[in-house]
Coordinates of C-alpha atoms in Angstrom, one line a residue:
Chain A
M1 CA -8.5 -2.1 59.2
P2 CA -10.6 -1.5 56.1
F3 CA -9.0 -0.4 53.0
E4 CA -9.6 -0.7 49.3
L5 CA -7.3 -2.9 47.2
A6 CA -6.8 -1.8 43.6
E7 CA -5.2 -4.2 41.2
P8 CA -4.3 -2.2 38.1
R9 CA -3.2 -4.0 34.9
S10 CA -1.0 -1.3 33.5
L11 CA 1.6 1.1 34.8
R12 CA -0.4 4.1 33.6
E13 CA -3.5 2.8 35.5
A14 CA -1.4 2.1 38.6
I15 CA 0.0 5.7 38.6
A16 CA -3.5 7.1 38.1
S17 CA -4.6 5.0 41.1
L18 CA -2.1 6.7 43.3
D19 CA -2.7 10.1 44.8
A20 CA -0.1 12.9 44.9
K21 CA -1.7 14.5 47.9
D22 CA -3.0 11.6 50.0
P23 CA -0.3 9.6 51.9
S24 CA -3.0 7.1 52.9
V25 CA -2.9 5.8 49.3
R26 CA 0.1 3.5 49.0
P27 CA 1.5 1.1 46.5
I28 CA 2.0 -2.5 47.7
S29 CA 4.3 -5.1 46.0
G30 CA 5.1 -8.2 48.1
G31 CA 3.7 -6.6 51.2
T32 CA 6.0 -8.2 53.7
A33 CA 7.0 -4.8 55.2
L34 CA 3.6 -3.1 54.7
M35 CA 1.8 -5.9 56.5
L36 CA 4.0 -5.5 59.5
M37 CA 3.4 -1.7 59.4
M38 CA -0.3 -2.2 59.2
K39 CA -0.3 -4.8 62.0
A40 CA 1.7 -2.3 64.2
G41 CA -0.7 0.4 63.4
V42 CA 1.9 2.8 61.9
L43 CA 0.3 2.5 58.5
R44 CA -3.5 2.9 58.1
P45 CA -4.1 3.0 54.3
S46 CA -7.3 4.0 52.6
R47 CA -6.2 2.3 49.4
L48 CA -3.4 0.0 48.5
V49 CA -2.4 -0.2 44.9
S50 CA -1.1 -3.7 44.1
L51 CA 1.8 -3.8 41.6
G52 CA 1.6 -7.5 41.0
K53 CA -0.2 -7.4 37.7
L54 CA 2.0 -4.8 35.9
G55 CA 4.5 -7.3 34.4
L56 CA 7.4 -5.6 36.2
A57 CA 9.3 -8.8 37.1
G58 CA 12.3 -10.0 35.2
I59 CA 16.1 -10.1 35.1
R60 CA 18.3 -9.4 32.1
T61 CA 21.5 -7.6 31.0
G62 CA 21.3 -4.4 29.0
P63 CA 23.3 -3.2 26.0
G64 CA 26.1 -1.7 28.2
G65 CA 26.4 -5.0 30.2
E66 CA 24.4 -3.5 33.0
L67 CA 22.1 -5.6 35.2
R68 CA 18.4 -4.7 34.7
V69 CA 16.0 -6.0 37.3
G70 CA 12.3 -5.3 37.1
A71 CA 11.0 -3.7 40.3
M72 CA 8.6 -6.6 41.1
T73 CA 11.3 -9.3 40.9
S74 CA 11.4 -11.2 44.2
L75 CA 14.6 -11.1 46.2
R76 CA 14.7 -14.9 46.0
T77 CA 14.6 -14.8 42.2
I78 CA 17.5 -12.4 42.2
E79 CA 19.4 -14.5 44.7
K80 CA 19.0 -17.6 42.5
S81 CA 19.7 -15.8 39.1
E82 CA 22.7 -17.2 37.2
I83 CA 23.1 -13.7 35.7
V84 CA 23.4 -12.2 39.1
R85 CA 25.6 -14.9 40.6
K86 CA 28.1 -14.7 37.7
G87 CA 28.1 -10.9 37.2
W88 CA 27.3 -9.4 40.6
P89 CA 28.1 -12.2 43.1
V90 CA 28.0 -9.7 46.0
I91 CA 24.3 -9.2 45.4
A92 CA 23.5 -12.9 45.5
R93 CA 25.7 -13.4 48.6
T94 CA 24.0 -10.4 50.4
L95 CA 20.5 -11.8 49.6
R96 CA 21.4 -15.2 51.1
T97 CA 21.3 -13.8 54.6
L98 CA 18.5 -11.3 54.1
A99 CA 15.6 -12.2 56.4
N100 CA 14.5 -15.8 55.6
V101 CA 13.5 -17.8 52.6
R102 CA 9.8 -17.1 52.8
V103 CA 10.3 -13.3 53.1
R104 CA 12.7 -13.5 50.1
N105 CA 10.2 -15.5 48.1
V106 CA 7.6 -12.7 48.4
A107 CA 9.5 -9.4 49.0
T108 CA 10.5 -7.6 45.8
V109 CA 13.5 -5.4 45.1
G110 CA 11.3 -2.4 44.3
G111 CA 9.5 -2.7 47.6
H112 CA 12.8 -3.3 49.4
L113 CA 14.2 0.0 48.0
A114 CA 11.0 2.0 48.5
H115 CA 10.6 0.9 52.1
A116 CA 13.8 2.7 53.1
D117 CA 14.4 1.1 56.5
P118 CA 18.0 2.1 57.2
H119 CA 18.7 -1.5 58.3
M120 CA 18.1 -3.0 54.9
D121 CA 21.0 -4.8 53.2
L122 CA 20.7 -3.9 49.5
P123 CA 20.7 -0.1 49.7
P124 CA 24.3 0.2 50.9
V125 CA 25.4 -2.6 48.5
L126 CA 23.7 -1.1 45.5
S127 CA 24.9 2.4 46.4
A128 CA 28.5 1.2 46.6
L129 CA 28.1 -0.3 43.2
G130 CA 26.7 2.9 41.7
A131 CA 23.2 1.4 40.9
R132 CA 20.3 3.5 39.7
V133 CA 16.5 3.2 39.8
T134 CA 14.0 4.2 37.2
I135 CA 11.0 6.0 38.8
A136 CA 7.8 6.4 36.8
G137 CA 5.1 9.1 37.4
A138 CA 2.4 10.8 35.5
A139 CA 4.9 13.1 33.9
G140 CA 7.1 10.3 32.6
E141 CA 10.2 8.5 33.9
R142 CA 13.3 9.7 35.7
S143 CA 16.4 7.8 36.7
I144 CA 18.3 8.5 40.0
P145 CA 21.1 6.8 41.9
V146 CA 19.9 4.4 44.6
E147 CA 22.1 6.5 46.9
E148 CA 19.7 9.4 46.4
L149 CA 16.5 7.3 47.3
G150 CA 16.7 7.5 51.1
T151 CA 16.1 10.8 52.7
G152 CA 15.4 9.7 56.2
Y153 CA 13.9 6.9 58.3
L154 CA 11.3 5.2 56.0
E155 CA 11.4 8.3 53.9
T156 CA 12.5 8.5 50.2
S157 CA 12.7 11.0 47.4
I158 CA 9.9 9.1 45.5
R159 CA 6.8 11.2 45.3
L160 CA 3.5 9.9 46.4
D161 CA 2.3 9.4 42.8
E162 CA 5.5 7.7 41.6
L163 CA 6.7 4.1 41.4
I164 CA 10.0 2.4 41.1
T165 CA 9.9 0.3 37.9
L166 CA 13.5 -0.8 37.3
L167 CA 16.8 -1.3 39.0
E168 CA 20.0 -0.9 37.0
V169 CA 23.4 -2.0 38.2
P170 CA 26.5 -1.2 36.2
P171 CA 28.9 -4.1 35.4
L172 CA 31.4 -4.7 38.1
G173 CA 34.3 -4.5 35.5
G174 CA 37.5 -4.7 37.4
R175 CA 35.9 -3.9 40.8
S176 CA 35.5 -6.4 43.6
A177 CA 32.8 -5.9 46.2
A178 CA 31.9 -7.2 49.6
Y179 CA 29.1 -6.7 52.1
L180 CA 29.3 -7.8 55.7
K181 CA 26.8 -7.3 58.4
C182 CA 26.6 -7.9 62.1
T183 CA 23.4 -9.1 63.6
T184 CA 23.4 -8.9 67.4
R185 CA 20.5 -11.2 68.2
S186 CA 19.7 -14.0 65.7
A187 CA 21.2 -14.7 62.3
D188 CA 18.2 -13.4 60.4
D189 CA 17.8 -10.3 62.6
W190 CA 18.1 -6.8 61.3
P191 CA 21.7 -5.8 61.3
A192 CA 23.3 -3.6 63.9
V193 CA 25.6 -2.5 61.1
G194 CA 26.2 -3.4 57.5
V195 CA 29.3 -2.4 55.5
A196 CA 29.5 -2.5 51.7
V197 CA 32.7 -1.8 49.9
S198 CA 33.5 -1.8 46.2
L199 CA 37.2 -1.6 45.4
D200 CA 39.1 -1.4 42.1
F201 CA 42.6 -2.7 42.6
Q202 CA 45.6 -2.0 40.4
G203 CA 48.1 -4.5 41.6
D204 CA 48.2 -4.0 45.4
S205 CA 47.0 -0.4 45.2
I206 CA 43.4 0.8 45.4
R207 CA 42.5 2.8 42.3
E208 CA 38.8 3.5 43.2
A209 CA 36.9 2.9 46.5
S210 CA 33.3 3.1 47.3
V211 CA 32.2 2.5 50.9
V212 CA 28.6 2.7 52.1
I213 CA 27.3 1.6 55.5
G214 CA 23.8 0.7 56.6
A215 CA 22.0 0.7 60.0
A216 CA 24.3 3.5 61.3
T217 CA 22.0 6.4 60.9
D218 CA 18.5 7.0 59.5
K219 CA 19.7 6.2 56.0
P220 CA 22.6 4.5 54.2
T221 CA 25.8 6.6 54.7
R222 CA 28.7 7.0 52.3
L223 CA 32.0 7.1 54.2
A224 CA 33.6 9.7 51.9
A225 CA 36.5 10.3 54.3
V226 CA 37.4 6.6 54.3
E227 CA 37.2 6.5 50.5
R228 CA 39.7 9.4 50.2
I229 CA 42.1 7.7 52.5
L230 CA 41.9 4.4 50.6
V231 CA 42.3 5.7 47.0
G232 CA 45.7 5.7 45.5
R233 CA 47.2 3.8 48.4
K234 CA 48.7 0.3 48.8
L235 CA 46.5 -2.0 50.8
D236 CA 48.2 -2.9 54.1
E237 CA 47.5 -3.0 57.8
N238 CA 48.6 0.7 58.3
L239 CA 46.2 1.9 55.7
L240 CA 43.4 -0.2 57.3
D241 CA 44.3 1.3 60.7
E242 CA 44.1 4.8 59.3
A243 CA 40.8 4.1 57.5
A244 CA 39.2 2.5 60.6
T245 CA 40.0 5.4 62.9
Q246 CA 37.9 8.0 61.0
E247 CA 35.3 9.9 62.9
L248 CA 31.9 8.5 62.3
S249 CA 28.5 9.9 62.8
V250 CA 26.4 7.0 64.2
E251 CA 23.1 6.7 66.0
G252 CA 22.3 3.9 68.5
D253 CA 19.1 1.8 68.2
L254 CA 17.6 -1.4 69.5
H255 CA 20.5 -3.4 67.9
G256 CA 23.3 -1.6 69.5
S257 CA 24.5 1.7 71.1
A258 CA 26.3 4.3 69.0
A259 CA 29.6 3.5 70.7
Y260 CA 29.1 -0.2 70.1
K261 CA 28.2 0.4 66.5
K262 CA 31.2 2.5 65.9
Q263 CA 33.4 -0.3 67.2
L264 CA 31.5 -2.7 64.9
I265 CA 32.1 -0.5 61.9
R266 CA 35.8 -0.3 62.6
V267 CA 36.0 -4.1 62.7
Y268 CA 33.7 -4.8 59.9
L269 CA 35.2 -2.2 57.6
R270 CA 38.6 -4.0 57.8
R271 CA 37.0 -7.4 57.3
A272 CA 34.9 -6.1 54.3
I273 CA 38.0 -4.6 52.7
H274 CA 39.9 -7.9 53.2
E275 CA 37.0 -9.8 51.8
A276 CA 36.9 -7.6 48.7
R277 CA 40.6 -8.1 48.3
A278 CA 40.2 -11.9 48.5
Q279 CA 37.4 -11.6 45.8
S280 CA 39.8 -9.7 43.5
R281 CA 42.3 -12.5 43.4
Chain B
M1 CA -15.8 -4.6 50.4
R2 CA -15.6 -8.4 50.2
R3 CA -15.1 -10.0 46.9
S4 CA -14.9 -13.5 45.5
I5 CA -11.5 -14.9 44.6
Q6 CA -10.8 -18.2 42.9
F7 CA -7.7 -20.4 43.4
R8 CA -6.7 -24.0 43.6
L9 CA -6.4 -25.3 47.2
N10 CA -4.6 -28.6 47.7
G11 CA -5.4 -29.6 44.2
E12 CA -9.1 -28.5 44.2
A13 CA -10.6 -25.5 42.5
V14 CA -12.2 -23.3 45.3
S15 CA -13.5 -19.8 45.8
A16 CA -13.8 -17.6 48.9
Q17 CA -15.2 -14.3 49.9
V18 CA -12.3 -12.2 51.2
A19 CA -11.9 -8.7 52.5
P20 CA -8.9 -6.7 51.2
H21 CA -7.1 -6.8 54.5
E22 CA -7.5 -10.6 55.2
T23 CA -4.4 -12.7 55.2
L24 CA -4.1 -16.1 53.6
V25 CA -3.9 -17.8 56.9
E26 CA -7.1 -16.2 58.1
V27 CA -8.9 -17.3 55.0
L28 CA -7.6 -20.8 55.2
Q29 CA -8.9 -21.1 58.8
D30 CA -12.2 -19.1 58.5
A31 CA -13.4 -20.2 55.0
F32 CA -11.9 -23.7 54.7
G33 CA -11.4 -24.9 58.3
L34 CA -7.7 -25.6 57.7
F35 CA -5.7 -25.0 60.8
G36 CA -2.3 -26.5 59.9
A37 CA -1.0 -23.0 59.1
R38 CA -1.4 -21.0 62.2
E39 CA -0.3 -17.5 63.1
S40 CA 2.2 -17.3 65.9
C41 CA 4.7 -14.4 65.8
G42 CA 2.7 -12.6 63.2
Q43 CA 5.9 -11.2 61.7
G44 CA 7.2 -13.8 59.3
L45 CA 9.9 -14.9 61.7
C46 CA 8.7 -18.2 63.1
G47 CA 7.3 -20.1 60.1
C48 CA 4.2 -21.5 61.9
C49 CA 2.0 -20.0 59.2
T50 CA 4.0 -21.4 56.3
V51 CA 1.8 -22.0 53.1
V52 CA 3.1 -22.9 49.7
V53 CA 1.8 -20.5 46.9
N54 CA 2.6 -21.3 43.3
G55 CA 5.4 -23.7 44.5
R56 CA 7.1 -21.2 46.8
A57 CA 6.8 -21.1 50.6
V58 CA 5.3 -17.9 52.0
S59 CA 4.4 -16.6 55.5
G60 CA 0.7 -16.8 55.4
C61 CA 0.4 -14.2 58.1
L62 CA 2.0 -11.6 55.9
Y63 CA 0.4 -12.6 52.6
L64 CA -2.8 -10.9 51.5
A65 CA -5.3 -13.6 50.6
S66 CA -6.2 -11.5 47.5
F67 CA -2.7 -12.2 46.1
A68 CA -3.6 -15.9 45.9
E69 CA -6.2 -15.3 43.3
G70 CA -5.7 -17.6 40.3
G71 CA -2.8 -19.3 42.1
E72 CA -2.1 -22.8 43.4
V73 CA -2.2 -22.9 47.2
S74 CA -0.9 -25.9 49.1
T75 CA -0.9 -26.6 52.9
I76 CA 0.2 -29.3 55.2
E77 CA -3.3 -30.9 54.8
A78 CA -2.6 -31.7 51.1
G79 CA -2.4 -35.4 50.3
S80 CA -3.8 -38.4 52.2
R81 CA -0.6 -40.3 53.0
L82 CA 2.4 -39.3 55.0
D83 CA 5.4 -38.4 52.9
A84 CA 9.1 -39.1 53.6
V85 CA 9.5 -35.9 55.4
Q86 CA 6.6 -36.5 57.7
E87 CA 7.7 -40.1 58.4
A88 CA 11.2 -38.8 59.2
F89 CA 9.9 -36.2 61.7
I90 CA 7.9 -39.0 63.5
E91 CA 10.7 -41.5 63.5
C92 CA 13.2 -38.9 64.8
G93 CA 10.9 -37.6 67.5
S94 CA 11.2 -34.1 66.0
L95 CA 8.3 -32.6 67.7
Q96 CA 6.8 -32.2 71.2
C97 CA 3.8 -29.8 71.1
G98 CA 3.7 -29.9 67.3
F99 CA 2.6 -26.3 66.8
C100 CA 5.6 -25.5 64.6
T101 CA 5.7 -28.8 62.8
P102 CA 3.6 -28.1 59.7
G103 CA 5.8 -25.1 58.9
F104 CA 9.0 -27.2 59.4
I105 CA 7.6 -30.0 57.2
L106 CA 6.7 -27.6 54.3
M107 CA 10.0 -25.8 54.5
T108 CA 11.9 -29.1 54.7
R109 CA 10.2 -30.2 51.5
Q110 CA 11.4 -27.0 49.7
L111 CA 14.9 -27.4 51.2
L112 CA 15.2 -31.0 49.9
E113 CA 14.0 -29.9 46.5
E114 CA 16.8 -27.4 46.3
H115 CA 19.4 -29.4 48.2
P116 CA 18.8 -33.2 48.0
E117 CA 21.9 -33.9 50.2
P118 CA 22.0 -31.0 52.6
D119 CA 24.8 -30.7 55.3
D120 CA 24.0 -29.3 58.8
D121 CA 24.9 -25.8 57.9
T122 CA 22.6 -25.7 54.9
I123 CA 19.8 -27.1 57.0
R124 CA 20.3 -24.6 59.8
H125 CA 20.5 -21.8 57.4
Y126 CA 17.5 -22.7 55.3
L127 CA 15.4 -23.3 58.4
S128 CA 16.6 -20.2 60.3
G129 CA 13.2 -18.7 59.7
N130 CA 11.4 -21.5 61.6
L131 CA 11.3 -21.5 65.4
C132 CA 10.5 -24.4 67.7
R133 CA 9.8 -23.4 71.3
C134 CA 10.2 -27.0 72.4
A135 CA 13.7 -26.7 71.0
A136 CA 13.6 -30.0 69.1
Y137 CA 16.2 -28.6 66.7
P138 CA 18.7 -31.5 67.0
Q139 CA 15.9 -34.0 66.2
I140 CA 14.6 -31.8 63.4
I141 CA 18.0 -31.6 61.7
E142 CA 18.3 -35.4 62.1
A143 CA 14.8 -35.8 60.5
V144 CA 15.8 -33.6 57.5
K145 CA 18.8 -35.8 56.9
L146 CA 16.8 -39.0 57.3
A147 CA 14.1 -37.6 54.9
A148 CA 16.8 -36.9 52.4
R149 CA 18.1 -40.5 52.6
K150 CA 14.5 -41.8 52.3
M151 CA 13.9 -39.7 49.2
R152 CA 17.1 -40.8 47.6
Q153 CA 16.1 -44.5 48.1
T154 CA 12.8 -44.2 46.4

């Protein structure tokens, strides 16, 4: 599989090496997903543009207390970051069970988000937290919610000549968040379902709720009906029963049938809400 | 399409002619005759191709060789004497066919750097990306704990 490997030294050069009209020219970061796609024959690039020499790695907090993670930061670096562990523990906990140590050592957060496999763990978590990404192109930068990245299976709203450069996650503030997933084969398998919740409690009542699930359809899905039920109510078993019986649009795949996944979501939604409640205390 | 890359391999400065698509494990085998890292699942799941690049374990079958340029690459062949982890694997009988063993050894070294006194859960979790088809898992977990004790004594 012959292709050309470009290793630009600047963001401008990297964007110029991409091609707005040629989908066989692709950026590559850690490459853990792209290598699998090339081995499987579903990606046959003419040119790969490596982002490894652009200086896009690093973790810091911004002026508004937000987390700012460079797109080329490895998942393992994020998992181990004291800043992340203290301020956004749900992200560090989620990473702990994402694939395995070697994959996390190499895979980057920008690549993770750009890959847009609906089974990935961070998109639902980051969507529930209201995170945004900065996307750079020839015309400059734009910032969009992580939630608006995925448009379908392995498809995103990033144009062919654009790159993710930065992830921004707002401070949790009073919110507590949890992510639970169910893997039906081995512990490090892709999930059959992943449930991310972010809840803002006022006493026993839920003031704000954000619920996003992964692996249920071709992209992460916000459960707006569940959020509406939760907000303004006191958290008890009746409320959880009501939330868990909402109609869901779910597609089956190798990891579970639609009916099985619906049942998993009912169970994991309750558990994730309980987990977030426990975190809030 | 081939180009020359330079890196350090097991402590020595080396160079190799690599094609853009070649993986690190292919280059280690074809250019340097090192077969300790071997491709098995080809998907980063089994750990047989584990190589340490710049101090971090990677799946050599998913890692473009070009990305190692200027870096420090270390394989199971590094060093001339058995270390505590290798001794422990031998003493605990933690291998049968041995195909997966280099990966387990390299991952165990990283595990013990991060967790000098790991419990069973930590070991199982850390090594969940390494598969042993002979199913020597109980002996492997024993060996990790024995290696941890050996390293604390020295």
